[in-house]
mmCIF file of C-alpha atoms in Angstrom:
data_model
loop_
_atom_site.group_PDB
_atom_site.id
_atom_site.type_symbol
_atom_site.label_atom_id
_atom_site.label_comp_id
_atom_site.label_asym_id
_atom_site.label_seq_id
_atom_site.Cartn_x
_atom_site.Cartn_y
_atom_site.Cartn_z
ATOM 1 C CA MET K 1 -0.972 -15.606 8.597
ATOM 2 C CA ILE K 2 -1.603 -13.776 5.325
ATOM 3 C CA ASP K 3 1.207 -14.073 2.797
ATOM 4 C CA TYR K 4 1.354 -10.766 0.921
ATOM 5 C CA ASP K 5 4.123 -11.925 -1.426
ATOM 6 C CA GLY K 6 3.124 -11.426 -5.073
ATOM 7 C CA ARG K 7 -0.147 -9.647 -4.310
ATOM 8 C CA ARG K 8 -0.986 -6.381 -6.077
ATOM 9 C CA PHE K 9 -3.136 -3.570 -4.664
ATOM 10 C CA SER K 10 -4.719 -0.367 -5.957
ATOM 11 C CA PRO K 11 -7.013 2.279 -4.424
ATOM 12 C CA ALA K 12 -10.465 0.856 -3.644
ATOM 13 C CA GLY K 13 -13.214 1.825 -6.065
ATOM 14 C CA HIS K 14 -10.876 2.528 -8.993
ATOM 15 C CA ASP K 15 -10.044 0.478 -12.068
ATOM 16 C CA PRO K 16 -6.350 -0.441 -11.843
ATOM 17 C CA GLY K 17 -6.279 -1.144 -15.576
ATOM 18 C CA ASP K 18 -6.895 2.449 -16.650
ATOM 19 C CA GLY K 19 -3.399 3.667 -15.667
ATOM 20 C CA GLU K 20 -4.838 6.584 -13.684
ATOM 21 C CA VAL K 21 -4.215 5.086 -10.244
ATOM 22 C CA PRO K 22 -1.102 3.684 -8.598
ATOM 23 C CA VAL K 23 -0.662 -0.084 -8.497
ATOM 24 C CA ALA K 24 1.540 -1.589 -5.782
ATOM 25 C CA SER K 25 3.276 -4.962 -6.065
ATOM 26 C CA TYR K 26 3.946 -6.414 -2.615
ATOM 27 C CA ARG K 27 6.752 -8.776 -1.602
ATOM 28 C CA GLN K 28 7.236 -10.574 1.691
ATOM 29 C CA HIS K 29 9.907 -12.731 3.307
ATOM 30 C CA GLY K 30 9.019 -13.795 6.849
ATOM 31 C CA ASP K 31 7.782 -10.669 8.585
ATOM 32 C CA LEU K 32 9.698 -8.339 6.227
ATOM 33 C CA LEU K 33 7.443 -6.554 3.723
ATOM 34 C CA TRP K 34 8.272 -4.268 0.795
ATOM 35 C CA ALA K 35 6.574 -2.984 -2.346
ATOM 36 C CA ASP K 36 7.057 -0.809 -5.401
ATOM 37 C CA PHE K 37 4.240 1.268 -6.842
ATOM 38 C CA SER K 38 3.567 3.681 -9.689
ATOM 39 C CA GLY K 39 0.716 5.014 -11.793
ATOM 40 C CA GLY K 40 -1.459 8.099 -11.964
ATOM 41 C CA ARG K 41 0.350 11.000 -10.283
ATOM 42 C CA VAL K 42 2.997 8.681 -8.792
ATOM 43 C CA ARG K 43 6.110 8.323 -10.940
ATOM 44 C CA ARG K 44 7.714 5.930 -8.469
ATOM 45 C CA GLY K 45 7.063 4.859 -4.932
ATOM 46 C CA SER K 46 8.299 2.270 -2.487
ATOM 47 C CA LEU K 47 7.512 1.016 0.976
ATOM 48 C CA THR K 48 9.393 -1.059 3.517
ATOM 49 C CA GLY K 49 8.060 -2.462 6.741
ATOM 50 C CA VAL K 50 6.828 -5.482 8.647
ATOM 51 C CA CYS K 51 3.851 -7.796 8.756
ATOM 52 C CA ARG K 52 2.750 -8.296 12.356
ATOM 53 C CA PRO K 53 1.544 -11.699 13.694
ATOM 54 C CA ASP K 54 -2.059 -10.388 13.453
ATOM 55 C CA ASP K 55 -1.519 -9.684 9.689
ATOM 56 C CA THR K 56 -1.486 -5.901 10.135
ATOM 57 C CA LEU K 57 1.195 -4.025 8.248
ATOM 58 C CA GLU K 58 3.418 -1.205 9.455
ATOM 59 C CA PHE K 59 5.721 0.533 7.024
ATOM 60 C CA SER K 60 7.420 3.708 5.876
ATOM 61 C CA TYR K 61 6.903 4.930 2.333
ATOM 62 C CA THR K 62 8.458 7.343 -0.126
ATOM 63 C CA MET K 63 7.340 8.515 -3.545
ATOM 64 C CA VAL K 64 8.122 10.929 -6.348
ATOM 65 C CA LEU K 65 5.061 12.558 -7.896
ATOM 66 C CA ALA K 66 4.640 13.602 -11.536
ATOM 67 C CA ASP K 67 5.400 17.232 -10.639
ATOM 68 C CA GLY K 68 8.703 16.221 -9.019
ATOM 69 C CA SER K 69 7.444 16.529 -5.447
ATOM 70 C CA LEU K 70 8.947 14.166 -2.885
ATOM 71 C CA ILE K 71 6.644 12.535 -0.326
ATOM 72 C CA ALA K 72 7.568 10.454 2.734
ATOM 73 C CA GLY K 73 5.454 9.007 5.503
ATOM 74 C CA HIS K 74 4.343 6.173 7.738
ATOM 75 C CA CYS K 75 1.346 3.844 7.396
ATOM 76 C CA GLU K 76 -0.452 1.145 9.355
ATOM 77 C CA SER K 77 -2.753 -1.162 7.387
ATOM 78 C CA THR K 78 -5.375 -3.578 8.688
ATOM 79 C CA PRO K 79 -6.511 -6.355 6.320
ATOM 80 C CA GLU K 80 -10.119 -7.346 5.669
ATOM 81 C CA LEU K 81 -10.926 -10.545 3.779
ATOM 82 C CA LEU K 82 -13.547 -9.767 1.110
ATOM 83 C CA PRO K 83 -16.294 -12.285 0.174
ATOM 84 C CA ASP K 84 -14.522 -13.061 -3.125
ATOM 85 C CA GLY K 85 -11.288 -13.968 -1.283
ATOM 86 C CA ARG K 86 -9.376 -10.790 -2.085
ATOM 87 C CA ILE K 87 -7.910 -8.558 0.617
ATOM 88 C CA ARG K 88 -8.879 -4.971 1.383
ATOM 89 C CA LEU K 89 -6.308 -2.948 3.323
ATOM 90 C CA HIS K 90 -7.646 -0.221 5.628
ATOM 91 C CA GLU K 91 -4.840 2.317 5.877
ATOM 92 C CA ARG K 92 -4.095 5.001 8.478
ATOM 93 C CA TRP K 93 -1.285 7.136 7.135
ATOM 94 C CA GLU K 94 0.796 10.126 8.087
ATOM 95 C CA ARG K 95 2.740 12.210 5.574
ATOM 96 C CA TYR K 96 5.773 14.244 6.675
ATOM 97 C CA GLY K 97 7.347 17.477 5.423
ATOM 98 C CA PRO K 98 5.922 20.465 3.529
ATOM 99 C CA ARG K 99 2.782 18.520 2.558
ATOM 100 C CA ALA K 100 2.269 17.058 6.040
ATOM 101 C CA ALA K 101 -1.125 15.429 6.516
ATOM 102 C CA THR K 102 -2.881 12.452 8.068
ATOM 103 C CA GLY K 103 -5.671 10.380 6.645
ATOM 104 C CA VAL K 104 -7.300 7.072 5.947
ATOM 105 C CA SER K 105 -7.645 5.174 2.704
ATOM 106 C CA GLN K 106 -8.422 1.725 1.390
ATOM 107 C CA LEU K 107 -6.584 -0.481 -1.069
ATOM 108 C CA ASP K 108 -8.137 -3.503 -2.768
ATOM 109 C CA GLU K 109 -6.207 -6.499 -3.952
ATOM 110 C CA ILE K 110 -6.206 -6.837 -7.724
ATOM 111 C CA ALA K 111 -7.582 -10.238 -8.695
ATOM 112 C CA PRO K 112 -4.978 -12.457 -10.374
ATOM 113 C CA GLY K 113 -5.223 -12.820 -14.117
#
């Protein structure tokens, strides 16, 4: 089983060090998973969910954007182990409310150090 505790993720293909993209810090205790994230257009975000026995993640998320908009939704993430040992999360998400949408995205683990 993958232990997500202490791992950090940012959108795939972007430099997490430039401050223009959100960075999420994951925590895990047993199957309980949670994270805080911020950066770019996201002033503050959080997620809470579970890690399934097959290492997939299911969680709800909320965030406040720079313009004051509130976003809430649901996400399911499937991990992929990259050749360098980091994890890529393949996300299928659904956003609720006035900005309702569905989509897919990818997050890459930020290498320690």
